[in-house]
PDB file of C-alpha atoms in Angstrom:
ATOM      1  CA  MET A   1     175.665-101.068 217.570  1.00  0.00           C
ATOM      2  CA  LYS A   2     175.860 -97.425 218.511  1.00  0.00           C
ATOM      3  CA  ARG A   3     176.065 -96.557 214.828  1.00  0.00           C
ATOM      4  CA  VAL A   4     172.784 -98.360 214.119  1.00  0.00           C
ATOM      5  CA  ALA A   5     171.069 -96.626 217.040  1.00  0.00           C
ATOM      6  CA  ARG A   6     172.223 -93.196 215.807  1.00  0.00           C
ATOM      7  CA  ARG A   7     170.985 -93.892 212.297  1.00  0.00           C
ATOM      8  CA  ALA A   8     167.622 -95.211 213.509  1.00  0.00           C
ATOM      9  CA  MET A   9     166.954 -92.099 215.587  1.00  0.00           C
ATOM     10  CA  PRO A  10     166.637 -89.662 212.639  1.00  0.00           C
ATOM     11  CA  HIS A  11     164.155 -92.020 210.977  1.00  0.00           C
ATOM     12  CA  ARG A  12     161.968 -91.894 214.083  1.00  0.00           C
ATOM     13  CA  LEU A  13     162.173 -88.122 214.183  1.00  0.00           C
ATOM     14  CA  ILE A  14     161.033 -87.908 210.554  1.00  0.00           C
ATOM     15  CA  ALA A  15     158.328 -90.576 210.915  1.00  0.00           C
ATOM     16  CA  ALA A  16     156.597 -88.980 213.944  1.00  0.00           C
ATOM     17  CA  PRO A  17     155.652 -85.657 212.261  1.00  0.00           C
ATOM     18  CA  LEU A  18     154.681 -87.497 209.077  1.00  0.00           C
ATOM     19  CA  LEU A  19     152.357 -89.743 211.082  1.00  0.00           C
ATOM     20  CA  LEU A  20     150.732 -86.676 212.687  1.00  0.00           C
ATOM     21  CA  VAL A  21     150.146 -85.053 209.291  1.00  0.00           C
ATOM     22  CA  LEU A  22     148.628 -88.218 207.842  1.00  0.00           C
ATOM     23  CA  THR A  23     146.376 -88.682 210.894  1.00  0.00           C
ATOM     24  CA  ALA A  24     145.154 -85.062 210.785  1.00  0.00           C
ATOM     25  CA  ALA A  25     144.433 -85.295 207.060  1.00  0.00           C
ATOM     26  CA  GLY A  26     142.221 -88.334 207.676  1.00  0.00           C
ATOM     27  CA  VAL A  27     139.781 -86.521 210.004  1.00  0.00           C
ATOM     28  CA  PRO A  28     136.395 -86.456 208.255  1.00  0.00           C
ATOM     29  CA  THR A  29     134.707 -83.090 207.849  1.00  0.00           C
ATOM     30  CA  ALA A  30     131.287 -81.988 206.717  1.00  0.00           C
ATOM     31  CA  GLU A  31     130.393 -79.349 204.153  1.00  0.00           C
ATOM     32  CA  PHE A  32     126.987 -77.685 204.515  1.00  0.00           C
ATOM     33  CA  GLU A  33     125.220 -75.727 201.773  1.00  0.00           C
ATOM     34  CA  ILE A  34     122.243 -73.568 202.762  1.00  0.00           C
ATOM     35  CA  SER A  35     119.799 -72.261 200.157  1.00  0.00           C
ATOM     36  CA  ILE A  36     117.299 -69.631 201.278  1.00  0.00           C
ATOM     37  CA  GLU A  37     113.910 -69.231 199.657  1.00  0.00           C
ATOM     38  CA  LYS A  38     110.898 -66.959 200.124  1.00  0.00           C
ATOM     39  CA  LEU A  39     112.902 -63.870 201.022  1.00  0.00           C
ATOM     40  CA  ARG A  40     110.492 -60.929 201.047  1.00  0.00           C
ATOM     41  CA  SER A  41     113.024 -58.666 199.371  1.00  0.00           C
ATOM     42  CA  ARG A  42     116.638 -58.583 198.245  1.00  0.00           C
ATOM     43  CA  LYS A  43     117.371 -55.678 200.599  1.00  0.00           C
ATOM     44  CA  GLY A  44     119.779 -56.089 203.489  1.00  0.00           C
ATOM     45  CA  ASP A  45     121.634 -59.165 204.684  1.00  0.00           C
ATOM     46  CA  VAL A  46     120.926 -62.647 205.952  1.00  0.00           C
ATOM     47  CA  HIS A  47     122.620 -63.798 209.155  1.00  0.00           C
ATOM     48  CA  LEU A  48     123.138 -67.491 209.902  1.00  0.00           C
ATOM     49  CA  CYS A  49     123.960 -69.171 213.178  1.00  0.00           C
ATOM     50  CA  LEU A  50     124.899 -72.860 213.359  1.00  0.00           C
ATOM     51  CA  THR A  51     125.350 -74.365 216.821  1.00  0.00           C
ATOM     52  CA  ARG A  52     125.729 -77.780 218.435  1.00  0.00           C
ATOM     53  CA  GLN A  53     124.660 -76.525 221.865  1.00  0.00           C
ATOM     54  CA  PRO A  54     120.936 -76.506 222.756  1.00  0.00           C
ATOM     55  CA  ALA A  55     121.597 -73.898 225.472  1.00  0.00           C
ATOM     56  CA  HIS A  56     122.806 -71.443 222.814  1.00  0.00           C
ATOM     57  CA  PHE A  57     119.949 -71.886 220.356  1.00  0.00           C
ATOM     58  CA  PRO A  58     118.506 -69.898 218.550  1.00  0.00           C
ATOM     59  CA  ASP A  59     120.726 -66.904 219.384  1.00  0.00           C
ATOM     60  CA  CYS A  60     124.233 -68.293 219.542  1.00  0.00           C
ATOM     61  CA  LYS A  61     126.051 -65.046 220.365  1.00  0.00           C
ATOM     62  CA  SER A  62     127.342 -66.521 223.631  1.00  0.00           C
ATOM     63  CA  ASP A  63     128.472 -69.790 222.020  1.00  0.00           C
ATOM     64  CA  PRO A  64     132.212 -69.509 221.295  1.00  0.00           C
ATOM     65  CA  LYS A  65     132.068 -72.589 219.038  1.00  0.00           C
ATOM     66  CA  ALA A  66     129.094 -71.432 216.955  1.00  0.00           C
ATOM     67  CA  VAL A  67     129.571 -70.944 213.239  1.00  0.00           C
ATOM     68  CA  THR A  68     128.108 -67.675 211.972  1.00  0.00           C
ATOM     69  CA  ARG A  69     127.910 -66.167 208.516  1.00  0.00           C
ATOM     70  CA  SER A  70     126.468 -62.981 207.049  1.00  0.00           C
ATOM     71  CA  ALA A  71     125.796 -62.413 203.368  1.00  0.00           C
ATOM     72  CA  PRO A  72     123.868 -59.971 201.208  1.00  0.00           C
ATOM     73  CA  ALA A  73     120.269 -61.053 200.646  1.00  0.00           C
ATOM     74  CA  THR A  74     121.088 -61.202 196.926  1.00  0.00           C
ATOM     75  CA  THR A  75     123.626 -63.994 197.469  1.00  0.00           C
ATOM     76  CA  GLY A  76     122.935 -67.528 196.299  1.00  0.00           C
ATOM     77  CA  PRO A  77     123.553 -70.597 198.446  1.00  0.00           C
ATOM     78  CA  ILE A  78     125.911 -70.190 201.398  1.00  0.00           C
ATOM     79  CA  ARG A  79     128.509 -72.906 202.028  1.00  0.00           C
ATOM     80  CA  ILE A  80     130.178 -73.732 205.307  1.00  0.00           C
ATOM     81  CA  SER A  81     133.146 -76.111 205.122  1.00  0.00           C
ATOM     82  CA  GLY A  82     135.346 -77.869 207.643  1.00  0.00           C
ATOM     83  CA  LEU A  83     132.591 -78.736 210.132  1.00  0.00           C
ATOM     84  CA  ALA A  84     132.915 -81.649 212.505  1.00  0.00           C
ATOM     85  CA  PRO A  85     130.209 -84.212 211.754  1.00  0.00           C
ATOM     86  CA  GLY A  86     127.382 -84.268 214.299  1.00  0.00           C
ATOM     87  CA  GLY A  87     124.079 -82.698 215.331  1.00  0.00           C
ATOM     88  CA  TYR A  88     123.515 -78.986 214.666  1.00  0.00           C
ATOM     89  CA  ALA A  89     120.676 -76.466 214.668  1.00  0.00           C
ATOM     90  CA  LEU A  90     120.553 -73.573 212.216  1.00  0.00           C
ATOM     91  CA  SER A  91     118.780 -70.246 212.678  1.00  0.00           C
ATOM     92  CA  ILE A  92     118.605 -67.477 210.080  1.00  0.00           C
ATOM     93  CA  PHE A  93     117.195 -63.987 210.025  1.00  0.00           C
ATOM     94  CA  HIS A  94     116.731 -61.482 207.225  1.00  0.00           C
ATOM     95  CA  ASP A  95     118.210 -58.179 208.396  1.00  0.00           C
ATOM     96  CA  GLU A  96     116.491 -55.938 205.866  1.00  0.00           C
ATOM     97  CA  ASN A  97     117.718 -52.668 207.424  1.00  0.00           C
ATOM     98  CA  ARG A  98     121.259 -53.962 208.137  1.00  0.00           C
ATOM     99  CA  ASN A  99     121.253 -53.100 211.839  1.00  0.00           C
ATOM    100  CA  ARG A 100     122.592 -56.611 212.701  1.00  0.00           C
ATOM    101  CA  LYS A 101     119.611 -57.566 214.895  1.00  0.00           C
ATOM    102  CA  LEU A 102     116.180 -59.114 214.451  1.00  0.00           C
ATOM    103  CA  ASP A 103     113.795 -56.200 214.862  1.00  0.00           C
ATOM    104  CA  MET A 104     110.739 -56.870 217.022  1.00  0.00           C
ATOM    105  CA  ILE A 105     107.461 -55.106 217.699  1.00  0.00           C
ATOM    106  CA  VAL A 106     105.628 -56.174 220.875  1.00  0.00           C
ATOM    107  CA  GLY A 107     107.614 -59.434 220.842  1.00  0.00           C
ATOM    108  CA  ILE A 108     106.778 -60.227 217.207  1.00  0.00           C
ATOM    109  CA  PRO A 109     109.615 -60.268 214.644  1.00  0.00           C
ATOM    110  CA  ARG A 110     109.315 -57.524 212.013  1.00  0.00           C
ATOM    111  CA  GLU A 111     111.933 -59.205 209.830  1.00  0.00           C
ATOM    112  CA  GLY A 112     112.062 -62.694 208.382  1.00  0.00           C
ATOM    113  CA  PHE A 113     113.494 -65.744 210.094  1.00  0.00           C
ATOM    114  CA  GLY A 114     113.983 -69.427 209.413  1.00  0.00           C
ATOM    115  CA  PHE A 115     115.302 -72.613 210.969  1.00  0.00           C
ATOM    116  CA  SER A 116     116.736 -75.915 209.828  1.00  0.00           C
ATOM    117  CA  ARG A 117     114.028 -78.498 209.029  1.00  0.00           C
ATOM    118  CA  ASN A 118     111.579 -75.595 208.409  1.00  0.00           C
ATOM    119  CA  PRO A 119     109.239 -75.941 211.411  1.00  0.00           C
ATOM    120  CA  VAL A 120     106.028 -73.922 211.509  1.00  0.00           C
ATOM    121  CA  VAL A 121     106.596 -71.187 214.083  1.00  0.00           C
ATOM    122  CA  ARG A 122     103.644 -69.955 216.088  1.00  0.00           C
ATOM    123  CA  PHE A 123     104.747 -68.607 219.460  1.00  0.00           C
ATOM    124  CA  GLY A 124     108.484 -68.325 220.045  1.00  0.00           C
ATOM    125  CA  ALA A 125     111.416 -70.143 218.544  1.00  0.00           C
ATOM    126  CA  PRO A 126     111.318 -73.925 218.127  1.00  0.00           C
ATOM    127  CA  LYS A 127     113.270 -76.208 220.442  1.00  0.00           C
ATOM    128  CA  PHE A 128     116.742 -77.396 219.429  1.00  0.00           C
ATOM    129  CA  ARG A 129     115.500 -80.990 219.086  1.00  0.00           C
ATOM    130  CA  GLN A 130     112.822 -79.882 216.586  1.00  0.00           C
ATOM    131  CA  VAL A 131     115.351 -78.369 214.195  1.00  0.00           C
ATOM    132  CA  ARG A 132     118.373 -80.588 214.797  1.00  0.00           C
ATOM    133  CA  ILE A 133     120.063 -81.845 211.649  1.00  0.00           C
ATOM    134  CA  ASP A 134     122.796 -84.442 211.527  1.00  0.00           C
ATOM    135  CA  LEU A 135     125.702 -83.456 209.338  1.00  0.00           C
ATOM    136  CA  ARG A 136     127.702 -86.432 208.165  1.00  0.00           C
ATOM    137  CA  ALA A 137     131.156 -86.370 206.653  1.00  0.00           C
ATOM    138  CA  GLY A 138     130.829 -85.102 203.109  1.00  0.00           C
ATOM    139  CA  PHE A 139     128.228 -82.791 201.611  1.00  0.00           C
ATOM    140  CA  THR A 140     124.776 -81.860 202.988  1.00  0.00           C
ATOM    141  CA  ARG A 141     122.313 -79.449 201.395  1.00  0.00           C
ATOM    142  CA  GLU A 142     119.365 -77.797 203.168  1.00  0.00           C
ATOM    143  CA  THR A 143     116.777 -75.320 201.879  1.00  0.00           C
ATOM    144  CA  ILE A 144     115.392 -72.880 204.424  1.00  0.00           C
ATOM    145  CA  ARG A 145     112.032 -71.176 203.853  1.00  0.00           C
ATOM    146  CA  MET A 146     111.881 -67.743 205.414  1.00  0.00           C
ATOM    147  CA  GLN A 147     108.846 -66.798 207.490  1.00  0.00           C
ATOM    148  CA  TYR A 148     107.488 -63.298 208.029  1.00  0.00           C
ATOM    149  CA  LEU A 149     104.883 -62.523 210.676  1.00  0.00           C
ATOM    150  CA  LEU A 150     104.445 -58.798 209.982  1.00  0.00           C
TER     151      LEU A 150
END
C-alpha cells in the first residue's frame, strides 16, 4: 500500500501545475482595434487612454489599471490585446507639438480629441456612461473621429 501511495503522489504533483496552466489558458481576452479618422495633420503623436473606471475618465493618469498607448499620427490602426472583457471608455488626443499634453487656450483645446462612440462635444468632456463600450472576448473594432475646436 505504501508503494501505491508513493507512486500516486508524483502524479498529483504533475497534475496540479498542468491544471493551472490549462485554466489560465482558457481565460477569455478581448482585442481592440482603434482606427482614427479626421486628423488635421500627420504631425505629432496620438495618445490613447482606455479605462474601466468612471472616476478616472477622461484623463486616466491616476488610474494604475488604465491602458495607454502613444503612436505617431502617421500610424494606421492601433491594436490593444489581452484586455479583460467588460465596459471601457476611450479618450484620444492629437499631440501635434509632441509635448505630451492636450494644449488649451482659455479652457478650449487647441489640439484634436476624440472619444469612443464619437459623441458631439460642446462644453467639457462627455460622461463615462456616454462613451462606454463593451468589449467582449474576441475582436472589436472602433473608428474614432477627431474633433478640433480651434
